[in-house]
């Protein structure tokens, strides 16, 4: 128990963690290109933020949140997603008072207590963006375009963009009535949760994971058939902009997202090669959310991309991730005095930006050479007590095996020209 991480969580060890660095660098790069700036919010928030924001009849809030009372008896939840916290920060710090739009991105762990399986974890990581302050359909296309450019920058192909419009509150009202009519005589067959959702939020029934509910909702009326003229036009424009920037998409009228805040455009990005959990990203517009959390009416749109699923996709497509973990030089010492001098020299080299290491376990020459080979260094620097007396060290070029004697005070400069020059 003590030596086992909680179910559904992962350790990322050296060798693996470099892949995360690589992805994170791509995230920062694409956000810079598109003009999005990073926001870091706490990993826990007041529970009410999610029950109001994400929706208290969603699976996430009903069944999947890590909720606890802190020592002051406040209900706290680990964030299951990043949009509601970003909206909270947008309001708390009055970012709406700055010239609009506000373009934010985040990168970090999210927590959902769901049944772990391939691609589904209890602690997972998202790269998300949120664009506040514009309802322009080009904004929707920008957000989807950024996601696809990000995946493209990693060399991924064969991804599907599925889009739908879930309409505005007016269209939703009409959809709700049609849905209730459709489900009325199937009500007793639905799971307990869905029976409870029937009056309050029947659209959630379309998102239920129970096999039975899924079967009973086949052929249910979808939002696309209930769009008002404004929503219809907006969706049409979004598609036009997507086509204009060369993004292929599939219209998926059955697409309902698992969070309540969406209005108009909703989308998912799917990769079929990684099993049942094939949604590598999802998002949409949420024009009512800022108001719902206590602000003025500020439109917004964004996405969240799952980074574990992204790594699975990269692995499946055999995307090569360049990992640079080589050291520049390994300092080998023979004798007590040489060992002390070697330590000082290594520190000096490190301060000059040279990746240097040495043994601390008192290994013999063979053992130190073995360690140098394991570290795959370009050079080995050998100092014995005899060399030390002469004020020199032997520098060995590992690949060619060539050796030369160098003055101790000339080593730093020589290595810098060899390595960086
Ligand atoms: P979401 O669809 O719930 O949306 O999550 C986005 C992505 O996070 C999913 O497509 C998936 O790749 C990943 N993900 C979700 N749950 C798990 C899990 N248990 N294990 C591994 N990966 C997972 C949101 O979270 C919205 N906040 C997105 C958004 C931003 N909408 C507007 N702005």
Coordinates of C-alpha atoms and ligand atoms in Angstrom, one line a residue, residues 8 54 60 64 80-85 106 110-131 143 151 209 257-259 261-262 267-270 274 277-286 289 300-310 312, ligand 1:
X8 CA -5.8 5.8 -11.7
X54 CA -20.1 22.4 -14.9
X60 CA -18.6 14.9 -13.4
X64 CA -16.7 12.0 -10.3
X80 CA -12.2 18.1 -12.6
X81 CA -11.6 20.6 -15.4
X82 CA -10.1 23.9 -16.1
X83 CA -12.8 26.1 -17.6
X84 CA -14.8 27.0 -14.5
X85 CA -11.6 27.9 -12.6
X106 CA -3.4 26.4 -18.9
X110 CA -7.3 17.5 -13.4
X111 CA -9.0 15.0 -11.2
X112 CA -12.0 12.7 -11.8
X113 CA -13.1 9.7 -9.8
X114 CA -14.0 7.5 -12.7
X115 CA -13.3 3.8 -13.3
X116 CA -9.7 3.7 -14.6
X117 CA -9.0 2.0 -17.9
X118 CA -6.7 2.5 -20.9
X119 CA -6.7 6.3 -21.5
X120 CA -8.9 7.1 -18.5
X121 CA -7.2 8.2 -15.3
X122 CA -8.2 9.7 -12.0
X123 CA -5.4 12.2 -12.2
X124 CA -4.8 13.3 -15.8
X125 CA -3.4 16.4 -17.5
X126 CA -4.9 18.9 -19.8
X127 CA -3.7 21.6 -22.1
X128 CA -6.6 24.0 -22.3
X129 CA -7.3 27.4 -23.8
X130 CA -10.1 29.9 -23.2
X131 CA -11.0 32.8 -25.4
X143 CA -9.8 27.7 -31.2
X151 CA -1.4 18.4 -33.0
X209 CA -22.6 6.0 -20.0
X257 CA -20.6 17.1 -24.3
X258 CA -20.5 15.9 -20.7
X259 CA -20.5 19.5 -19.3
X261 CA -22.1 25.1 -19.9
X262 CA -21.9 24.7 -23.7
X267 CA -16.5 19.8 -30.8
X268 CA -14.4 16.8 -30.1
X269 CA -11.2 15.6 -31.6
X270 CA -11.0 11.9 -32.0
X274 CA -6.2 4.3 -29.0
X277 CA -11.2 6.5 -24.8
X278 CA -10.7 8.0 -28.3
X279 CA -11.6 11.6 -27.5
X280 CA -8.1 13.2 -27.3
X281 CA -9.7 16.7 -26.9
X282 CA -12.9 18.5 -26.7
X283 CA -14.4 21.9 -26.2
X284 CA -16.9 24.4 -27.3
X285 CA -18.6 27.8 -26.8
X286 CA -20.0 28.8 -23.4
X289 CA -21.0 30.6 -18.2
X300 CA -16.4 32.5 -24.3
X301 CA -15.0 29.4 -26.1
X302 CA -12.2 27.0 -25.4
X303 CA -11.0 23.4 -25.4
X304 CA -9.3 20.9 -23.1
X305 CA -6.9 18.4 -24.6
X306 CA -5.9 15.2 -22.7
X307 CA -2.2 14.9 -22.6
X308 CA -2.1 11.2 -21.6
X309 CA -4.3 10.4 -24.6
X310 CA -2.1 12.6 -26.7
X312 CA -0.8 7.4 -26.5
Ligands
LIG1 P1 -13.7 17.3 -21.4 O1 -14.2 16.7 -22.7 O2 -14.3 16.8 -20.2 O3 -13.7 18.8 -21.5 O4 -12.1 16.9 -21.3 C1 -11.2 17.3 -22.3 C2 -10.3 16.2 -22.6 O5 -9.6 15.7 -21.4 C3 -10.9 14.9 -23.1 O6 -11.1 15.0 -24.5 C4 -9.8 13.9 -22.8 O7 -8.8 13.9 -23.8 C5 -9.3 14.4 -21.5 N1 -9.8 13.6 -20.4 C6 -11.0 13.8 -19.7 N2 -11.2 13.0 -18.7 C7 -10.1 12.2 -18.7 C8 -9.7 11.1 -17.9 N3 -10.4 10.6 -16.9 N4 -8.5 10.5 -18.1 C9 -7.7 11.0 -19.1 N5 -8.1 12.0 -20.0 C10 -9.2 12.6 -19.7 C11 -13.3 19.7 -20.5 O8 -12.7 19.4 -19.6 C12 -13.6 21.1 -20.8 N6 -13.1 22.0 -19.7 C13 -13.0 21.6 -22.1 C14 -13.3 23.0 -22.5 C15 -12.5 24.0 -22.3 N7 -14.4 23.4 -23.0 C16 -14.3 24.7 -23.1 N8 -13.2 25.1 -22.7

